[in-house]
């Protein structure tokens, strides 16, 4: 079994390398050797894809995984460089992404081609666009676009890429020829309405020599409404050149081009046909639908995919079109109301729909009312803007967060400037009065005493600012089970001396002894509210605080009620939780505690409210968010 595992890298169809710190190859499986051969390796030396060794050495030195992509001849590879932890080696795992790159290239060509077709007004414009925007970018050496002459039914050369392309822009094809249905490989594709690939035309008697001898040929018919209206024909000097992938890309181009040609041909026949095909070409990635008497008469594949319903379900007389709508904004409601009043002008609005699977999506809707032989109908074009709406919401949230942070920083900068200016000015003033010539001057002792108190005050201010910044900077929290009795015991121990001197009593009534919350926040909450009750007590009564914990509506409710000085909420209520807001002359009050308490509670979705009157004590009620 171990031996089989060791052989796994060699059996791996993807290339696997091992490179040392000097950039030397120490191991490569069979697939990896093929990549080196593609690069042109010789027995004397090894040729690596561009940037390969640089990425390998970088991964070894940084001990981090590196990634890169490389093109080797007509192949494309992605490489992942995984350094070994305790060795000066890196294992490189490659993957052939040639098909992915090829698919992306083809999708890009089709997208650019569809966009370029928007400017094509005639069938000759379409033919020239096929040659210049599609065939040229596919790197085919030769191609001719035939269009059916509707007068005589022949296939005429209208545009070319390669030797048949004229030097003068006045002509579309150099020395053009015409073919009948059934004549040559082109006529065969037109007659049988299918793509024809000939690997060796020298062995096929149907081959028609045009400008020069070649050996491979592919012919793809342009079909609209089951009618052949042209053929895309390409030849190559190599045998067995064209593949099924070539057929698929040319068939996609032919499908789009056919729709555009048919559209241009029937432009004046019917307004309904005009809008249908214009929407198909110009909104290839959008949803198209037709409503007649509030019933879906038509819906394309994109619209069916957006809603999750099949065309048969949408067209059913029992299908309620209103059940698609989950929510409509004011503009949409006004547009729909205007329609019921007979307003046939074009309308644009947004809807939030519920798909068949129950998912919610946002659609941008454009509608217009047209008329055909059956009467009036509504043509609608829908674009899925769900990702755009979600991105906008996220952006608005980021902007709101940034605005809040900016406001907080401005507030903090203002407070820092204000609160630091006074002690610093005092220090400067004291130093100016210091008697340096006579250090024993009795005035110096007074100055130094004031200097010491000012420095202590300055240190307290800096410590408070540090606490505020620390709370603001903390983004992650950890919820754990907390014993409230332990929290109270911790506060008692921390304030033991002040509690003893003031004969301060802490009474608890915990219906819930344990809660699930961020421990640091709860410790700060209890410490600040208990210490505030201690600081702002009334001297004529024994100070006391009652703390109650209970469960209300699945939330934990905490109540802190004291018999202290109280607060005039009519006067100070708006600033109660502001930073550096003080409402009593007690020198121990700093105006930071309540600010930090409210900020920590709000950060987790919890709330705090207060009831208080002067000389009647204060009651704080907290509801903790459920996590």
Coordinates of C-alpha atoms in Angstrom, one line a residue:
X1 CA 0.0 0.0 0.0
X2 CA 2.8 2.4 0.9
X3 CA 4.5 1.7 -2.4
X4 CA 1.3 2.5 -4.3
X5 CA 1.0 5.8 -2.4
X6 CA 4.6 6.7 -3.3
X7 CA 3.7 6.1 -7.0
X8 CA 0.7 8.5 -6.7
X9 CA 2.6 11.6 -7.9
X10 CA 3.7 9.8 -11.0
X11 CA 0.2 8.7 -11.7
X12 CA -1.2 12.2 -11.1
X13 CA -2.2 13.6 -14.5
X14 CA -1.2 17.1 -13.3
X15 CA 2.4 18.2 -13.1
X16 CA 4.2 17.9 -9.7
X17 CA 7.7 19.3 -9.0
X18 CA 10.0 19.7 -6.1
X19 CA 12.5 22.6 -6.2
X20 CA 15.3 23.3 -3.7
X21 CA 16.5 26.7 -2.4
X22 CA 19.0 27.0 -5.2
X23 CA 16.2 26.7 -7.8
X24 CA 17.3 23.1 -8.8
X25 CA 14.8 20.5 -9.7
X26 CA 14.9 17.6 -7.3
X27 CA 11.7 15.8 -8.4
X28 CA 9.2 15.9 -11.2
X29 CA 6.5 13.4 -12.3
X30 CA 5.7 12.4 -15.8
X31 CA 3.2 15.2 -16.3
X32 CA 5.8 17.8 -15.1
X33 CA 8.4 16.5 -17.6
X34 CA 5.9 17.2 -20.3
X35 CA 5.6 20.8 -19.2
X36 CA 9.4 21.1 -19.3
X37 CA 9.4 19.6 -22.7
X38 CA 6.8 22.1 -23.8
X39 CA 9.2 24.8 -22.6
X40 CA 12.0 23.4 -24.8
X41 CA 14.1 21.6 -22.3
X42 CA 17.3 19.8 -23.5
X43 CA 19.3 17.1 -21.8
X44 CA 22.0 19.6 -20.8
X45 CA 19.7 22.1 -19.1
X46 CA 16.1 22.6 -17.9
X47 CA 13.8 25.3 -19.2
X48 CA 11.1 26.4 -16.7
X49 CA 8.0 28.5 -17.4
X50 CA 8.5 32.2 -16.9
X51 CA 8.6 33.3 -13.3
X52 CA 8.5 29.7 -12.1
X53 CA 11.8 29.6 -10.2
X54 CA 11.3 33.1 -8.8
X55 CA 8.0 32.0 -7.2
X56 CA 9.5 28.7 -5.9
X57 CA 12.4 30.5 -4.2
X58 CA 10.0 33.2 -2.8
X59 CA 7.8 30.4 -1.3
X60 CA 10.9 28.7 0.3
X61 CA 12.2 32.0 1.8
X62 CA 8.9 33.3 3.0
X63 CA 7.5 29.9 4.0
X64 CA 4.2 31.0 2.5
X65 CA 2.2 29.5 -0.3
X66 CA 2.7 31.2 -3.6
X67 CA 0.6 31.0 -6.8
X68 CA 1.3 31.9 -10.4
X69 CA 0.1 31.2 -13.9
X70 CA 2.2 30.6 -17.0
X71 CA 1.7 30.1 -20.7
X72 CA 3.7 27.3 -22.3
X73 CA 3.3 27.4 -26.1
X74 CA -0.5 27.0 -26.5
X75 CA -1.0 25.6 -23.0
X76 CA -1.8 27.4 -19.8
X77 CA -0.9 26.2 -16.3
X78 CA -1.6 27.4 -12.8
X79 CA 1.0 26.5 -10.2
X80 CA 0.7 26.4 -6.4
X81 CA 4.0 26.5 -4.5
X82 CA 3.8 24.8 -1.1
X83 CA 7.0 25.2 1.0
X84 CA 8.0 22.4 3.3
X85 CA 8.0 23.4 7.0
X86 CA 11.4 22.2 8.1
X87 CA 13.1 21.7 4.7
X88 CA 14.7 24.0 2.2
X89 CA 12.3 22.6 -0.4
X90 CA 9.0 23.6 -2.1
X91 CA 6.5 21.2 -3.7
X92 CA 4.8 22.6 -6.8
X93 CA 1.5 21.4 -7.9
X94 CA 0.4 22.4 -11.4
X95 CA -2.9 22.3 -13.2
X96 CA -3.6 22.6 -16.9
X97 CA -6.1 25.4 -17.2
X98 CA -5.8 25.6 -21.0
X99 CA -9.5 24.8 -21.5
X100 CA -10.6 27.3 -18.9
X101 CA -8.5 30.0 -20.6
X102 CA -9.8 29.0 -23.9
X103 CA -13.4 29.1 -22.6
X104 CA -12.8 32.6 -21.1
X105 CA -11.3 33.8 -24.4
X106 CA -14.2 32.4 -26.3
X107 CA -16.7 34.0 -23.9
X108 CA -14.9 37.3 -24.2
X109 CA -14.9 37.1 -28.0
X110 CA -18.7 36.3 -28.0
X111 CA -19.3 39.2 -25.6
X112 CA -17.3 41.7 -27.7
X113 CA -18.9 40.4 -30.8
X114 CA -22.4 40.8 -29.4
X115 CA -21.6 44.3 -28.3
X116 CA -20.1 45.2 -31.8
X117 CA -23.3 43.8 -33.4
X118 CA -25.3 46.6 -31.8
X119 CA -23.9 49.0 -34.5
X120 CA -24.6 46.6 -37.3
X121 CA -27.7 47.8 -39.2
X122 CA -27.6 45.6 -42.3
X123 CA -26.8 42.0 -43.1
X124 CA -23.5 43.1 -44.7
X125 CA -22.6 44.9 -41.5
X126 CA -23.2 41.7 -39.6
X127 CA -21.1 39.7 -42.0
X128 CA -18.2 42.2 -41.7
X129 CA -18.5 42.2 -37.9
X130 CA -18.3 38.4 -37.9
X131 CA -15.0 38.6 -39.9
X132 CA -13.4 41.5 -38.0
X133 CA -14.7 41.0 -34.4
X134 CA -15.0 37.3 -34.1
X135 CA -13.0 35.4 -36.7
X136 CA -10.0 37.7 -36.5
X137 CA -9.8 37.3 -32.7
X138 CA -10.1 33.5 -33.0
X139 CA -6.8 33.6 -34.9
X140 CA -8.2 31.6 -37.9
X141 CA -6.1 32.1 -41.0
X142 CA -9.0 32.2 -43.4
X143 CA -12.7 32.8 -43.3
X144 CA -15.5 33.8 -45.6
X145 CA -19.1 34.8 -44.6
X146 CA -21.8 33.8 -47.1
X147 CA -25.2 35.4 -47.0
X148 CA -28.3 34.0 -48.9
X149 CA -29.5 36.3 -51.7
X150 CA -33.2 36.3 -51.0
X151 CA -33.9 37.1 -54.7
X152 CA -32.2 34.1 -56.3
X153 CA -31.5 31.8 -53.3
X154 CA -27.7 31.7 -53.9
X155 CA -25.0 31.9 -51.2
X156 CA -22.9 35.0 -51.8
X157 CA -19.6 35.9 -50.3
X158 CA -20.2 39.2 -48.3
X159 CA -17.2 39.4 -45.9
X160 CA -13.8 37.8 -45.4
X161 CA -10.8 37.5 -43.1
X162 CA -7.5 36.5 -44.5
X163 CA -6.5 36.2 -48.2
X164 CA -10.0 37.0 -49.4
X165 CA -10.2 40.2 -47.3
X166 CA -9.8 43.2 -49.7
X167 CA -7.1 45.8 -49.4
X168 CA -9.7 48.5 -50.1
X169 CA -12.5 49.1 -47.6
X170 CA -14.9 49.8 -50.5
X171 CA -15.3 46.1 -51.2
X172 CA -16.2 43.3 -48.7
X173 CA -14.6 40.4 -50.4
X174 CA -11.7 40.0 -52.9
X175 CA -13.0 38.2 -56.1
X176 CA -16.3 37.1 -54.5
X177 CA -18.0 33.9 -55.7
X178 CA -21.5 32.5 -55.3
X179 CA -22.6 28.9 -54.5
X180 CA -25.9 27.1 -54.7
X181 CA -27.4 25.1 -51.9
X182 CA -25.8 21.6 -52.1
X183 CA -22.7 22.9 -53.9
X184 CA -19.4 22.5 -52.1
X185 CA -18.9 22.1 -48.4
X186 CA -20.7 25.4 -47.9
X187 CA -23.7 24.3 -49.9
X188 CA -23.7 21.0 -48.0
X189 CA -23.9 22.8 -44.6
X190 CA -26.7 25.0 -45.9
X191 CA -28.7 22.1 -47.3
X192 CA -28.4 19.9 -44.2
X193 CA -28.6 22.8 -41.8
X194 CA -25.8 21.5 -39.7
X195 CA -22.1 22.2 -39.1
X196 CA -19.8 20.3 -41.5
X197 CA -16.1 19.6 -40.7
X198 CA -13.9 18.1 -43.3
X199 CA -10.5 16.9 -42.0
X200 CA -8.9 16.4 -45.5
X201 CA -10.6 18.1 -48.4
X202 CA -8.2 16.6 -50.9
X203 CA -10.1 13.4 -50.3
X204 CA -13.6 15.0 -50.7
X205 CA -14.9 15.5 -54.2
X206 CA -17.4 18.2 -53.0
X207 CA -14.6 20.6 -52.2
X208 CA -14.7 23.8 -54.2
X209 CA -11.4 25.6 -54.7
X210 CA -11.7 29.3 -54.2
X211 CA -8.5 31.3 -54.0
X212 CA -5.9 28.6 -53.0
X213 CA -5.6 25.0 -52.0
X214 CA -6.1 24.1 -48.3
X215 CA -6.8 20.8 -46.5
X216 CA -9.2 21.4 -43.6
X217 CA -12.6 23.1 -43.8
X218 CA -15.5 23.9 -41.4
X219 CA -18.8 25.3 -42.5
X220 CA -21.4 26.6 -40.0
X221 CA -24.9 27.6 -41.2
X222 CA -26.6 30.8 -40.1
X223 CA -30.2 29.7 -39.2
X224 CA -33.1 31.9 -38.2
X225 CA -36.6 30.5 -37.7
X226 CA -35.4 27.2 -39.2
X227 CA -34.3 29.0 -42.4
X228 CA -30.7 29.1 -43.6
X229 CA -29.7 32.7 -44.2
X230 CA -26.0 32.3 -44.6
X231 CA -22.9 30.2 -43.8
X232 CA -19.6 30.9 -42.0
X233 CA -16.8 29.0 -43.8
X234 CA -13.2 28.7 -42.7
X235 CA -10.3 26.7 -44.3
X236 CA -6.8 25.8 -42.9
X237 CA -3.7 24.6 -44.6
X238 CA -3.2 21.7 -42.1
X239 CA -5.2 18.5 -42.2
X240 CA -7.4 17.6 -39.2
X241 CA -7.2 21.1 -37.9
X242 CA -10.8 21.9 -36.8
X243 CA -12.3 20.4 -33.6
X244 CA -15.6 20.3 -31.8
X245 CA -14.6 23.3 -29.8
X246 CA -14.2 25.3 -33.0
X247 CA -17.7 24.2 -34.0
X248 CA -19.2 25.3 -30.7
X249 CA -17.7 28.8 -30.8
X250 CA -18.6 29.3 -34.4
X251 CA -22.1 28.0 -33.8
X252 CA -22.5 30.5 -30.9
X253 CA -21.4 33.3 -33.2
X254 CA -23.6 32.1 -35.9
X255 CA -26.6 32.0 -33.6
X256 CA -26.1 35.6 -32.4
X257 CA -25.4 36.8 -36.0
X258 CA -28.5 35.0 -37.4
X259 CA -30.7 36.8 -34.9
X260 CA -29.3 40.1 -35.9
X261 CA -29.6 39.4 -39.6
X262 CA -33.2 38.3 -39.2
X263 CA -33.9 41.4 -37.1
X264 CA -32.6 43.7 -39.8
X265 CA -34.6 41.8 -42.5
X266 CA -38.0 42.0 -40.7
X267 CA -37.5 45.5 -39.2
X268 CA -40.4 47.0 -41.1
X269 CA -42.7 44.0 -41.0
X270 CA -43.8 44.1 -37.4
X271 CA -43.2 46.2 -34.3
X272 CA -43.5 43.1 -32.2
X273 CA -40.8 41.3 -34.1
X274 CA -38.6 44.4 -34.1
X275 CA -38.7 44.7 -30.3
X276 CA -38.3 41.0 -29.7
X277 CA -35.1 40.6 -31.6
X278 CA -33.6 43.9 -30.6
X279 CA -34.1 43.0 -27.0
X280 CA -32.6 39.5 -27.7
X281 CA -29.4 41.0 -29.2
X282 CA -29.0 44.1 -27.0
X283 CA -29.9 42.3 -23.8
X284 CA -28.3 38.9 -24.3
X285 CA -27.8 38.6 -20.5
X286 CA -31.2 40.1 -19.5
X287 CA -34.7 38.7 -19.1
X288 CA -37.3 39.4 -21.8
X289 CA -41.0 38.8 -21.3
X290 CA -44.4 39.8 -22.9
X291 CA -47.5 40.3 -20.8
X292 CA -50.9 40.2 -22.5
X293 CA -54.0 40.8 -20.3
X294 CA -51.8 40.1 -17.1
X295 CA -50.8 36.7 -18.5
X296 CA -47.3 35.8 -19.7
X297 CA -47.4 35.4 -23.4
X298 CA -43.7 34.9 -23.8
X299 CA -40.5 34.7 -21.6
X300 CA -37.0 34.0 -22.7
X301 CA -34.6 31.6 -20.9
X302 CA -33.0 34.3 -18.9
X303 CA -36.3 35.5 -17.4
X304 CA -37.2 31.9 -16.6
X305 CA -33.9 31.4 -14.9
X306 CA -34.4 34.6 -12.9
X307 CA -37.8 33.6 -11.6
X308 CA -37.2 29.8 -11.4
X309 CA -40.4 29.1 -13.3
X310 CA -40.5 27.3 -16.7
X311 CA -42.1 29.0 -19.7
X312 CA -45.0 26.5 -19.5
X313 CA -45.6 27.5 -15.8
X314 CA -45.4 31.2 -16.6
X315 CA -47.8 30.9 -19.6
X316 CA -50.4 28.9 -17.6
X317 CA -53.7 30.8 -17.3
X318 CA -53.7 29.8 -13.6
X319 CA -50.4 31.5 -12.9
X320 CA -50.7 34.6 -10.7
X321 CA -48.2 37.2 -11.9
X322 CA -48.6 39.1 -8.7
X323 CA -47.2 36.3 -6.6
X324 CA -43.8 37.0 -8.1
X325 CA -43.7 40.4 -6.4
X326 CA -42.4 40.4 -2.9
X327 CA -42.0 44.1 -2.4
X328 CA -42.5 47.1 -4.7
X329 CA -41.0 50.6 -4.1
X330 CA -43.1 53.8 -4.4
X331 CA -41.9 54.3 -8.0
X332 CA -43.0 50.7 -9.0
X333 CA -46.4 51.2 -7.3
X334 CA -47.0 54.5 -9.2
X335 CA -46.0 52.9 -12.5
X336 CA -48.3 49.9 -12.0
X337 CA -51.2 52.2 -11.0
X338 CA -50.6 54.3 -14.1
X339 CA -50.8 51.2 -16.3
X340 CA -54.2 50.4 -14.8
X341 CA -55.4 53.9 -15.7
X342 CA -54.3 53.4 -19.4
X343 CA -50.9 55.1 -19.3
X344 CA -49.0 53.4 -22.1
X345 CA -45.8 55.4 -21.8
X346 CA -42.5 53.6 -21.1
X347 CA -41.9 52.8 -17.4
X348 CA -38.8 51.9 -15.4
X349 CA -38.7 50.7 -11.8
X350 CA -37.3 48.1 -9.4
X351 CA -39.0 45.1 -7.8
X352 CA -38.0 42.6 -5.2
X353 CA -39.3 39.2 -6.4
X354 CA -39.7 35.8 -4.7
X355 CA -38.5 33.0 -7.0
X356 CA -40.1 29.6 -7.2
X357 CA -37.5 28.3 -4.6
X358 CA -38.4 31.1 -2.2
X359 CA -35.3 33.2 -2.7
X360 CA -35.5 37.0 -2.9
X361 CA -34.0 38.8 -5.9
X362 CA -33.9 42.5 -7.1
X363 CA -34.9 43.2 -10.7
X364 CA -34.6 46.4 -12.7
X365 CA -37.7 46.5 -15.0
X366 CA -38.2 48.5 -18.2
X367 CA -41.6 48.2 -19.9
X368 CA -43.4 49.6 -22.8
X369 CA -46.8 49.0 -24.3
X370 CA -47.0 48.0 -28.0
X371 CA -49.8 46.8 -30.3
X372 CA -50.0 44.0 -32.8
X373 CA -52.8 42.2 -34.6
X374 CA -54.0 40.7 -31.3
X375 CA -54.1 44.0 -29.5
X376 CA -52.0 45.7 -26.8
X377 CA -49.3 43.9 -24.9
X378 CA -46.6 44.9 -22.5
X379 CA -43.0 44.2 -23.4
X380 CA -40.6 44.0 -20.4
X381 CA -36.9 43.7 -20.0
X382 CA -35.6 42.6 -16.6
X383 CA -32.0 42.7 -15.3
X384 CA -31.0 41.0 -12.1
X385 CA -29.4 43.7 -9.9
X386 CA -29.3 41.6 -6.6
X387 CA -25.5 41.8 -6.3
X388 CA -25.6 45.5 -7.1
X389 CA -28.2 46.2 -4.4
X390 CA -26.3 44.1 -1.9
X391 CA -23.0 45.8 -2.7
X392 CA -24.8 49.2 -2.3
X393 CA -26.2 48.2 1.1
X394 CA -22.7 47.0 2.2
X395 CA -21.2 50.2 1.0
X396 CA -23.8 52.3 2.8
X397 CA -23.0 50.3 6.0
X398 CA -19.3 50.9 5.6
X399 CA -19.9 54.6 5.0
X400 CA -22.1 54.8 8.1
X401 CA -19.5 53.1 10.1
X402 CA -16.8 55.4 8.8
X403 CA -18.9 58.5 9.5
X404 CA -19.5 57.2 13.1
X405 CA -15.8 56.6 13.5
X406 CA -14.9 60.0 12.2
X407 CA -17.4 61.6 14.5
X408 CA -15.9 59.7 17.5
X409 CA -12.4 60.6 16.5
X410 CA -13.3 64.3 16.2
X411 CA -15.0 64.1 19.5
X412 CA -12.1 62.4 21.1
X413 CA -9.5 64.8 19.5
X414 CA -11.5 67.7 20.9
X415 CA -11.8 66.3 24.4
X416 CA -8.1 65.3 24.3
X417 CA -7.1 68.8 23.3
X418 CA -9.4 70.4 25.9
X419 CA -8.5 68.1 28.8
X420 CA -4.8 68.0 28.3
X421 CA -4.4 71.7 27.7
X422 CA -5.2 72.8 31.2
X423 CA -2.7 70.6 33.1
X424 CA 0.1 71.2 30.6
X425 CA -0.5 75.0 30.9
X426 CA -0.4 74.7 34.7
X427 CA 2.9 72.8 34.5
X428 CA 4.4 75.5 32.2
X429 CA 3.2 78.3 34.5
X430 CA 4.6 76.6 37.6
X431 CA 8.0 76.1 36.0
X432 CA 8.1 79.8 35.1
X433 CA 7.6 80.7 38.8
X434 CA 10.2 78.2 40.0
X435 CA 13.2 79.9 41.6
X436 CA 16.2 78.3 40.0
X437 CA 18.8 80.6 41.6
X438 CA 17.7 79.6 45.1
X439 CA 16.3 76.0 45.2
X440 CA 15.7 76.4 48.9
X441 CA 13.2 79.2 48.4
X442 CA 10.0 78.2 50.4
X443 CA 7.9 79.1 47.3
X444 CA 9.5 76.3 45.4
X445 CA 8.1 73.7 47.8
X446 CA 4.5 75.0 47.1
X447 CA 5.2 75.0 43.4
X448 CA 6.6 71.4 43.5
X449 CA 3.5 70.3 45.5
X450 CA 1.2 71.8 42.9
X451 CA 3.4 70.4 40.1
X452 CA 3.1 66.9 41.6
X453 CA -0.7 67.1 41.8
X454 CA -0.9 68.4 38.3
X455 CA 1.2 65.5 37.0
X456 CA -1.1 63.1 38.8
X457 CA -4.1 64.8 37.2
X458 CA -2.5 64.6 33.8
X459 CA -1.7 60.9 34.3
X460 CA -5.3 60.2 35.3
X461 CA -6.5 61.9 32.1
X462 CA -4.1 59.9 29.9
X463 CA -5.2 56.7 31.6
X464 CA -8.9 57.5 31.0
X465 CA -8.1 58.2 27.3
X466 CA -6.2 54.9 27.1
X467 CA -9.3 53.1 28.5
X468 CA -11.6 54.8 26.0
X469 CA -9.3 54.0 23.1
X470 CA -9.0 50.4 24.3
X471 CA -12.7 49.9 24.4
X472 CA -13.2 51.5 21.0
X473 CA -10.5 49.4 19.4
X474 CA -11.8 46.0 20.7
X475 CA -13.7 44.3 17.9
X476 CA -13.8 40.7 19.1
X477 CA -15.7 39.5 22.1
X478 CA -16.0 36.1 23.8
X479 CA -19.2 35.0 25.4
X480 CA -18.9 32.7 28.4
X481 CA -20.8 31.6 31.5
X482 CA -20.4 34.2 34.3
X483 CA -21.4 33.9 38.0
X484 CA -22.8 37.2 39.1
X485 CA -22.0 36.5 42.8
X486 CA -18.3 36.2 41.8
X487 CA -18.5 39.5 39.9
X488 CA -20.0 41.2 43.0
X489 CA -17.3 39.7 45.2
X490 CA -14.6 40.9 42.9
X491 CA -16.0 44.5 43.1
X492 CA -16.2 44.3 46.9
X493 CA -12.6 43.3 47.1
X494 CA -11.5 46.0 44.7
X495 CA -13.4 48.7 46.6
X496 CA -13.1 47.2 50.1
X497 CA -11.5 50.2 51.8
X498 CA -14.0 52.7 50.4
X499 CA -16.9 50.4 51.2
X500 CA -15.7 50.0 54.8
X501 CA -15.1 53.8 55.4
X502 CA -18.6 54.7 54.0
X503 CA -20.4 51.8 55.7
X504 CA -21.7 51.0 52.2
X505 CA -24.0 48.1 51.7
X506 CA -24.4 46.0 48.5
X507 CA -27.6 43.9 48.5
X508 CA -28.3 41.4 45.7
X509 CA -31.3 39.5 44.6
X510 CA -30.3 37.2 41.7
X511 CA -33.1 35.1 40.2
X512 CA -30.4 34.2 37.7
X513 CA -27.0 33.6 39.3
X514 CA -25.3 32.8 36.0
X515 CA -25.5 34.5 32.6
X516 CA -23.9 34.1 29.2
X517 CA -22.1 37.2 28.2
X518 CA -18.7 39.0 27.6
X519 CA -17.1 38.8 31.1
X520 CA -15.0 42.0 30.8
X521 CA -18.1 44.0 29.9
X522 CA -20.0 42.7 32.9
X523 CA -17.1 43.4 35.2
X524 CA -16.9 47.0 34.0
X525 CA -20.6 47.4 34.3
X526 CA -20.8 46.3 37.9
X527 CA -17.6 48.1 38.9
X528 CA -18.8 51.5 37.4
X529 CA -22.4 51.4 38.7
X530 CA -21.4 50.3 42.2
X531 CA -18.5 52.8 42.5
X532 CA -20.8 55.6 41.2
X533 CA -23.3 54.7 43.9
X534 CA -20.4 54.9 46.4
X535 CA -19.1 58.2 45.1
X536 CA -22.4 60.0 44.9
X537 CA -23.9 58.9 48.2
X538 CA -25.8 61.1 50.6
X539 CA -24.0 61.7 53.9
X540 CA -27.2 61.8 56.0
X541 CA -28.2 58.2 55.3
X542 CA -26.5 54.9 55.2
X543 CA -25.6 54.3 51.5
X544 CA -27.0 51.2 49.9
X545 CA -27.3 49.7 46.4
X546 CA -29.8 46.9 45.4
X547 CA -28.8 44.8 42.5
X548 CA -31.5 42.6 40.9
X549 CA -31.0 40.0 38.1
X550 CA -34.0 38.3 36.3
X551 CA -35.1 37.0 32.9
X552 CA -37.6 39.0 30.9
X553 CA -38.8 38.1 27.4
X554 CA -35.8 35.8 27.0
X555 CA -33.4 38.6 27.8
X556 CA -31.4 39.1 31.0
X557 CA -32.5 42.2 33.0
X558 CA -30.2 43.8 35.5
X559 CA -31.4 46.6 37.9
X560 CA -29.0 48.8 40.0
X561 CA -30.9 51.0 42.4
X562 CA -29.2 53.2 45.0
X563 CA -30.3 55.9 47.6
X564 CA -27.7 58.5 46.6
X565 CA -27.7 62.1 45.4
X566 CA -29.6 61.3 42.2
X567 CA -29.4 63.2 38.9
X568 CA -31.6 66.0 37.4
X569 CA -32.4 64.2 34.2
X570 CA -34.3 67.2 32.8
X571 CA -31.1 69.2 33.0
X572 CA -28.5 66.5 32.4
X573 CA -30.3 63.6 30.7
X574 CA -29.0 64.2 27.2
X575 CA -25.4 64.3 28.4
X576 CA -25.6 61.5 31.0
X577 CA -23.6 59.0 29.0
X578 CA -21.3 61.4 27.3
X579 CA -17.5 61.3 27.8
X580 CA -16.2 63.6 30.6
X581 CA -19.7 64.6 31.5
X582 CA -20.0 65.3 35.3
X583 CA -23.1 66.3 37.2
X584 CA -21.8 66.6 40.8
X585 CA -18.8 68.3 42.4
X586 CA -17.3 65.1 43.8
X587 CA -13.6 65.3 42.9
X588 CA -13.5 61.5 42.5
X589 CA -15.8 61.7 39.5
X590 CA -14.1 61.7 36.1
X591 CA -17.0 61.5 33.7
X592 CA -15.7 58.3 31.9
X593 CA -17.4 55.3 33.6
X594 CA -20.9 55.7 32.2
X595 CA -19.6 56.5 28.8
X596 CA -17.6 53.2 28.7
X597 CA -20.6 51.3 30.1
X598 CA -23.0 52.4 27.5
X599 CA -20.5 52.0 24.6
X600 CA -19.8 48.4 25.6
X601 CA -23.5 47.6 26.0
X602 CA -24.5 49.1 22.7
X603 CA -21.6 47.4 20.9
X604 CA -23.3 44.1 21.6
X605 CA -26.9 45.2 21.0
X606 CA -27.7 45.7 24.7
X607 CA -29.5 48.7 26.2
X608 CA -29.3 50.8 29.4
X609 CA -31.9 53.3 30.7
X610 CA -32.0 55.4 33.8
X611 CA -34.6 56.8 36.3
X612 CA -33.5 59.4 38.8
X613 CA -34.4 62.5 40.7
X614 CA -32.2 64.8 42.8
X615 CA -31.8 63.5 46.4
X616 CA -34.0 60.4 45.6
X617 CA -31.4 58.1 44.2
X618 CA -30.8 56.5 40.8
X619 CA -32.0 53.3 39.1
X620 CA -30.3 51.9 36.1
X621 CA -32.0 49.1 34.0
X622 CA -30.0 47.0 31.6
X623 CA -31.3 44.5 29.1
X624 CA -28.5 42.2 27.8
X625 CA -28.6 41.1 24.2
X626 CA -29.1 37.4 23.7
X627 CA -26.3 35.5 22.0

